[in-house]
């Protein structure tokens, strides 16, 4: 039985249509995270630490600090850690934490923020990027229902097979707010200086995507197919967004390698990017050669292998209201995250 | 200055949204045919003659007959002729004629119909496929504004650069009726026997596409690129639709070679297909590997070469009401055109 990606309790009288007819049948199954209906809002907080070369003591300390804070009262229900080398050659370790109770997050956050961006750390930059979206402004998608990642880990479980996927526009159609709202961007990002802390204030309908890959369960031939044929194309797309994304509305892109608890690399990765709007993300996804090739390859792969595919793909997309966002940077280089969207030099 | 593909006089209060925001900028220019506002309906009539092997005398006679009829009072404003070999190995010569005045078409048609499908011809089958759509149910798209093809030849001229193209959903957004109507298919095709004449009666929102290529102006290197890299992929897609289209809602597909007045081959081709619905055509176009490759290649090609590209691409798409259609077949094999959509054998 096919379900809508939009949960029943978030269905509203539409003023905007889905892109596919009611009898649309996707060519392969996909699944979405289901929250308890009592969950009206989630929090997702990216804590980054940035440095050149090998980790200075201050970086290791920072990671210890955040782990300790996560373990404290009202800490997140789930978090993971990943690393990447950015376009300026800096190493970045980003820890993402998720809460399904925003009151808990709010109670927890203030001291953590002070620890993270409220004090100078020797030889490292730090940043916080937080969204606190209502569930109407948010969607997920999973190629298999038996391993949650990211925000879905804090959900109540997975849906059955959903209808709104495997076509251009499915991402939008899965976001409950799309039933009534075009989610157009309402402004431009602005820089606010608070001493050494740089804050970026954005606008309604800024867009975040985290899009992940997990090849840890693949056998030899599927792994080879992924690593030889799919991953290089994905990397090309990620590099394009990192280096040249601004012109098409991608403020920042990080192609992250997920780390195990001991800091070693896992066989999981994700791309995380900030977009001017959902529409800008849609246009890139459906017209940029690198992503079109990824999508085409995935369609073919999943249509052919079906449930026997061991590669796992997922993503989460949020279109956040202005008052659901926080971007704060301390001692980071000017191309870090949302700083890339504003002019930080000069008066 | 960017125009809407929907002409001003056909703009209505929307109940359905375009897929792109108002500030969307396509990555390369495209153009649409513009009719005089007094043209409320056009007629497009496909006259086919079908035979095995070399043309029997009856086929040559039939083509003379239709040319004579076209030259008679109230004949079409424009017509062209093309050939293809179908999946059953039959040669088909299809002559397409266009009228921008349906009263003229109606006055002309009855005797032509009798000549074409009202009498047996030795060793050949004949068929007529007619649409008489309102201009609200119809769109065109051209990669350059200086050579009209198909129905656009009978228009008043070409638009300036239009906004609604180069994204999935542009086709729908260019059809004026999409402002207020999902254009869902309302029924299933049925066979009606009228002696030896077989008629197919379809339903509201059956869809026709004619999608053409013209490489006659290309220089050596562009021609090689088209013939070596693009055409084989296009042909694969056309063959897929011809042989396996029914399962995805393509009733019939013809990949036609356009003929010159003397019957020789030109450097123009077009695909012409009948679809259960616009949605079915959309799904194929955006997910079938062959078409995705064509679209991706065209995007790249036209974005890179821009106005210097000499390859010309165009299409016309109609979503017809039931009373705007006529399908009539005499002595054709059962996979001919819309006959493929119905069971013709048995009682």
CSV table of N, CA, C and O in Angstrom, one decimal, chain B residues 77-139:
chain,number,residue,atom,x,y,z
B,77,UNK,N,-2.8,25.2,-44.9
B,77,UNK,CA,-1.9,26.3,-45.0
B,77,UNK,C,-0.4,25.7,-45.2
B,77,UNK,O,0.4,26.4,-45.7
B,78,UNK,N,-0.2,24.5,-44.6
B,78,UNK,CA,1.1,24.0,-44.7
B,78,UNK,C,1.0,22.5,-44.5
B,78,UNK,O,0.1,22.0,-43.8
B,79,UNK,N,1.9,21.7,-45.2
B,79,UNK,CA,2.0,20.3,-45.0
B,79,UNK,C,3.4,19.8,-45.3
B,79,UNK,O,4.2,20.5,-45.9
B,80,UNK,N,3.7,18.7,-44.7
B,80,UNK,CA,5.0,18.0,-45.0
B,80,UNK,C,4.8,16.5,-45.0
B,80,UNK,O,3.8,16.0,-44.6
B,81,UNK,N,5.8,15.8,-45.5
B,81,UNK,CA,5.7,14.4,-45.7
B,81,UNK,C,7.0,13.7,-45.1
B,81,UNK,O,8.1,14.3,-45.2
B,82,UNK,N,6.7,12.5,-44.5
B,82,UNK,CA,7.9,11.8,-43.9
B,82,UNK,C,7.6,10.3,-44.0
B,82,UNK,O,6.5,9.9,-44.3
B,83,UNK,N,8.6,9.6,-43.7
B,83,UNK,CA,8.5,8.1,-43.8
B,83,UNK,C,9.1,7.4,-42.6
B,83,UNK,O,10.1,8.0,-42.0
B,84,UNK,N,8.7,6.2,-42.3
B,84,UNK,CA,9.4,5.4,-41.3
B,84,UNK,C,9.0,4.0,-41.5
B,84,UNK,O,7.9,3.6,-42.1
B,85,UNK,N,9.8,3.1,-41.0
B,85,UNK,CA,9.5,1.6,-41.0
B,85,UNK,C,9.1,1.3,-39.6
B,85,UNK,O,9.8,1.5,-38.7
B,86,UNK,N,7.9,0.7,-39.5
B,86,UNK,CA,7.4,0.5,-38.2
B,86,UNK,C,7.8,-0.9,-37.6
B,86,UNK,O,8.6,-1.6,-38.2
B,87,UNK,N,7.4,-1.2,-36.4
B,87,UNK,CA,7.8,-2.3,-35.6
B,87,UNK,C,7.4,-3.6,-36.3
B,87,UNK,O,8.0,-4.7,-36.0
B,88,UNK,N,6.4,-3.6,-37.2
B,88,UNK,CA,6.0,-4.8,-37.9
B,88,UNK,C,6.7,-4.9,-39.3
B,88,UNK,O,6.3,-5.8,-40.1
B,89,UNK,N,7.6,-4.0,-39.5
B,89,UNK,CA,8.3,-4.0,-40.8
B,89,UNK,C,7.6,-3.4,-42.0
B,89,UNK,O,8.1,-3.5,-43.1
B,90,UNK,N,6.6,-2.7,-41.7
B,90,UNK,CA,5.8,-2.0,-42.8
B,90,UNK,C,6.5,-0.6,-43.0
B,90,UNK,O,6.9,0.1,-42.1
B,91,UNK,N,6.5,-0.2,-44.3
B,91,UNK,CA,6.8,1.1,-44.7
B,91,UNK,C,5.6,2.0,-44.4
B,91,UNK,O,4.5,1.6,-44.7
B,92,UNK,N,5.8,3.2,-43.9
B,92,UNK,CA,4.7,4.1,-43.7
B,92,UNK,C,5.1,5.5,-44.2
B,92,UNK,O,6.2,6.0,-43.9
B,93,UNK,N,4.3,6.1,-45.1
B,93,UNK,CA,4.5,7.4,-45.5
B,93,UNK,C,3.4,8.3,-44.9
B,93,UNK,O,2.2,8.0,-45.1
B,94,UNK,N,3.8,9.3,-44.1
B,94,UNK,CA,2.8,10.0,-43.4
B,94,UNK,C,2.9,11.5,-43.8
B,94,UNK,O,4.0,12.1,-43.8
B,95,UNK,N,1.7,12.0,-44.2
B,95,UNK,CA,1.7,13.4,-44.7
B,95,UNK,C,0.9,14.2,-43.6
B,95,UNK,O,-0.2,13.8,-43.3
B,96,UNK,N,1.5,15.2,-43.1
B,96,UNK,CA,0.8,16.0,-42.0
B,96,UNK,C,0.4,17.3,-42.6
B,96,UNK,O,1.3,18.0,-43.2
B,97,UNK,N,-0.8,17.7,-42.3
B,97,UNK,CA,-1.3,19.0,-42.8
B,97,UNK,C,-1.9,19.8,-41.7
B,97,UNK,O,-2.4,19.3,-40.7
B,98,UNK,N,-1.7,21.1,-41.8
B,98,UNK,CA,-2.1,22.1,-40.7
B,98,UNK,C,-3.0,23.2,-41.3
B,98,UNK,O,-2.7,23.7,-42.3
B,99,UNK,N,-4.0,23.5,-40.5
B,99,UNK,CA,-4.9,24.6,-40.8
B,99,UNK,C,-5.0,25.5,-39.5
B,99,UNK,O,-5.1,25.0,-38.4
B,100,UNK,N,-5.0,26.8,-39.8
B,100,UNK,CA,-5.3,27.7,-38.6
B,100,UNK,C,-6.7,28.2,-38.6
B,100,UNK,O,-7.0,29.1,-37.8
B,101,UNK,N,-7.6,27.6,-39.4
B,101,UNK,CA,-9.0,28.0,-39.5
B,101,UNK,C,-9.8,26.6,-39.6
B,101,UNK,O,-9.8,26.0,-40.6
B,102,UNK,N,-10.4,26.3,-38.5
B,102,UNK,CA,-11.0,25.0,-38.4
B,102,UNK,C,-12.3,24.9,-39.3
B,102,UNK,O,-12.6,23.9,-39.8
B,103,UNK,N,-12.9,26.1,-39.5
B,103,UNK,CA,-14.0,26.1,-40.5
B,103,UNK,C,-13.6,25.6,-41.9
B,103,UNK,O,-14.2,24.9,-42.6
B,104,UNK,N,-12.4,26.1,-42.3
B,104,UNK,CA,-11.8,25.7,-43.5
B,104,UNK,C,-11.5,24.2,-43.5
B,104,UNK,O,-11.8,23.5,-44.5
B,105,UNK,N,-10.9,23.8,-42.5
B,105,UNK,CA,-10.6,22.3,-42.4
B,105,UNK,C,-11.9,21.5,-42.5
B,105,UNK,O,-11.9,20.5,-43.2
B,106,UNK,N,-12.9,21.9,-41.7
B,106,UNK,CA,-14.1,21.1,-41.7
B,106,UNK,C,-14.8,21.1,-43.1
B,106,UNK,O,-15.3,20.1,-43.5
B,107,UNK,N,-14.7,22.2,-43.8
B,107,UNK,CA,-15.3,22.3,-45.1
B,107,UNK,C,-14.5,21.4,-46.1
B,107,UNK,O,-15.1,20.8,-47.0
B,108,UNK,N,-13.2,21.3,-45.8
B,108,UNK,CA,-12.4,20.5,-46.7
B,108,UNK,C,-12.4,19.0,-46.4
B,108,UNK,O,-12.3,18.2,-47.3
B,109,UNK,N,-12.6,18.6,-45.2
B,109,UNK,CA,-12.2,17.3,-44.7
B,109,UNK,C,-13.1,16.1,-45.2
B,109,UNK,O,-12.5,15.1,-45.6
B,110,UNK,N,-14.4,16.3,-45.3
B,110,UNK,CA,-15.3,15.1,-45.6
B,110,UNK,C,-14.9,14.4,-46.9
B,110,UNK,O,-14.7,13.2,-46.8
B,111,UNK,N,-14.8,15.1,-48.0
B,111,UNK,CA,-14.4,14.3,-49.2
B,111,UNK,C,-13.0,13.7,-49.1
B,111,UNK,O,-12.8,12.6,-49.6
B,112,UNK,N,-12.1,14.4,-48.4
B,112,UNK,CA,-10.7,13.9,-48.3
B,112,UNK,C,-10.7,12.6,-47.5
B,112,UNK,O,-10.1,11.6,-47.8
B,113,UNK,N,-11.5,12.6,-46.5
B,113,UNK,CA,-11.7,11.4,-45.6
B,113,UNK,C,-12.2,10.2,-46.5
B,113,UNK,O,-11.7,9.1,-46.3
B,114,UNK,N,-13.2,10.5,-47.3
B,114,UNK,CA,-13.7,9.4,-48.1
B,114,UNK,C,-12.6,8.9,-49.1
B,114,UNK,O,-12.5,7.7,-49.3
B,115,UNK,N,-11.9,9.8,-49.7
B,115,UNK,CA,-10.8,9.4,-50.6
B,115,UNK,C,-9.8,8.5,-49.9
B,115,UNK,O,-9.2,7.6,-50.4
B,116,UNK,N,-9.5,8.9,-48.6
B,116,UNK,CA,-8.4,8.3,-47.9
B,116,UNK,C,-8.7,7.0,-47.2
B,116,UNK,O,-8.0,6.0,-47.4
B,117,UNK,N,-9.8,7.0,-46.4
B,117,UNK,CA,-10.1,5.7,-45.7
B,117,UNK,C,-11.5,5.2,-46.1
B,117,UNK,O,-12.0,4.3,-45.5
B,118,UNK,N,-12.1,5.8,-47.1
B,118,UNK,CA,-13.5,5.4,-47.5
B,118,UNK,C,-13.5,4.4,-48.6
B,118,UNK,O,-14.5,3.9,-49.0
B,119,UNK,N,-12.3,4.1,-49.1
B,119,UNK,CA,-12.3,3.1,-50.2
B,119,UNK,C,-11.0,2.2,-50.1
B,119,UNK,O,-10.0,2.7,-49.7
B,120,UNK,N,-11.2,1.0,-50.5
B,120,UNK,CA,-10.0,0.0,-50.5
B,120,UNK,C,-9.0,0.4,-51.5
B,120,UNK,O,-9.4,0.8,-52.6
B,121,UNK,N,-7.8,0.3,-51.2
B,121,UNK,CA,-6.7,0.5,-52.2
B,121,UNK,C,-5.9,-0.8,-52.2
B,121,UNK,O,-5.5,-1.3,-51.1
B,122,UNK,N,-5.5,-1.3,-53.3
B,122,UNK,CA,-4.9,-2.6,-53.5
B,122,UNK,C,-3.5,-2.6,-52.8
B,122,UNK,O,-2.6,-1.9,-53.1
B,123,UNK,N,-3.4,-3.5,-51.8
B,123,UNK,CA,-2.1,-3.7,-51.2
B,123,UNK,C,-1.6,-2.7,-50.2
B,123,UNK,O,-0.4,-2.7,-49.8
B,124,UNK,N,-2.4,-1.7,-49.9
B,124,UNK,CA,-2.0,-0.7,-48.9
B,124,UNK,C,-3.0,-0.5,-47.8
B,124,UNK,O,-4.2,-0.7,-48.1
B,125,UNK,N,-2.5,-0.1,-46.7
B,125,UNK,CA,-3.4,0.4,-45.6
B,125,UNK,C,-3.4,1.9,-45.6
B,125,UNK,O,-2.4,2.5,-46.1
B,126,UNK,N,-4.4,2.5,-45.1
B,126,UNK,CA,-4.4,4.0,-45.0
B,126,UNK,C,-5.0,4.3,-43.6
B,126,UNK,O,-5.7,3.6,-43.0
B,127,UNK,N,-4.5,5.5,-43.1
B,127,UNK,CA,-5.1,5.9,-41.8
B,127,UNK,C,-5.1,7.4,-41.7
B,127,UNK,O,-4.3,8.1,-42.5
B,128,UNK,N,-6.0,7.9,-40.9
B,128,UNK,CA,-6.1,9.4,-40.6
B,128,UNK,C,-6.1,9.6,-39.1
B,128,UNK,O,-6.8,8.9,-38.4
B,129,UNK,N,-5.3,10.5,-38.7
B,129,UNK,CA,-5.3,10.8,-37.3
B,129,UNK,C,-5.4,12.3,-37.2
B,129,UNK,O,-4.5,13.0,-37.7
B,130,UNK,N,-6.5,12.8,-36.6
B,130,UNK,CA,-6.7,14.3,-36.7
B,130,UNK,C,-6.9,14.8,-35.2
B,130,UNK,O,-7.6,14.2,-34.4
B,131,UNK,N,-6.3,16.0,-35.0
B,131,UNK,CA,-6.7,16.7,-33.8
B,131,UNK,C,-7.1,18.1,-34.2
B,131,UNK,O,-6.5,18.7,-35.2
B,132,UNK,N,-8.1,18.6,-33.5
B,132,UNK,CA,-8.5,20.0,-33.8
B,132,UNK,C,-8.6,20.8,-32.5
B,132,UNK,O,-9.6,21.3,-32.0
B,133,UNK,N,-7.4,21.0,-31.9
B,133,UNK,CA,-7.4,21.5,-30.5
B,133,UNK,C,-7.6,23.0,-30.5
B,133,UNK,O,-7.2,23.8,-31.4
B,134,UNK,N,-8.2,23.5,-29.4
B,134,UNK,CA,-8.2,24.9,-29.1
B,134,UNK,C,-6.7,25.3,-28.8
B,134,UNK,O,-5.9,24.5,-28.4
B,135,UNK,N,-6.4,26.5,-29.0
B,135,UNK,CA,-5.0,27.0,-28.7
B,135,UNK,C,-4.7,26.9,-27.2
B,135,UNK,O,-3.5,26.8,-26.9
B,136,UNK,N,-5.7,26.8,-26.4
B,136,UNK,CA,-5.4,26.6,-24.9
B,136,UNK,C,-4.8,25.2,-24.6
B,136,UNK,O,-4.2,25.0,-23.6
B,137,UNK,N,-5.0,24.3,-25.6
B,137,UNK,CA,-4.6,22.9,-25.3
B,137,UNK,C,-3.3,22.5,-26.1
B,137,UNK,O,-3.1,21.4,-26.4
B,138,UNK,N,-2.4,23.5,-26.3
B,138,UNK,CA,-1.4,23.3,-27.3
B,138,UNK,C,-0.2,24.1,-27.0
B,138,UNK,O,-0.4,25.3,-26.5
B,139,UNK,N,1.0,23.6,-27.2
B,139,UNK,CA,2.2,24.5,-27.1
B,139,UNK,C,3.2,24.0,-28.1
B,139,UNK,O,3.2,22.9,-28.6
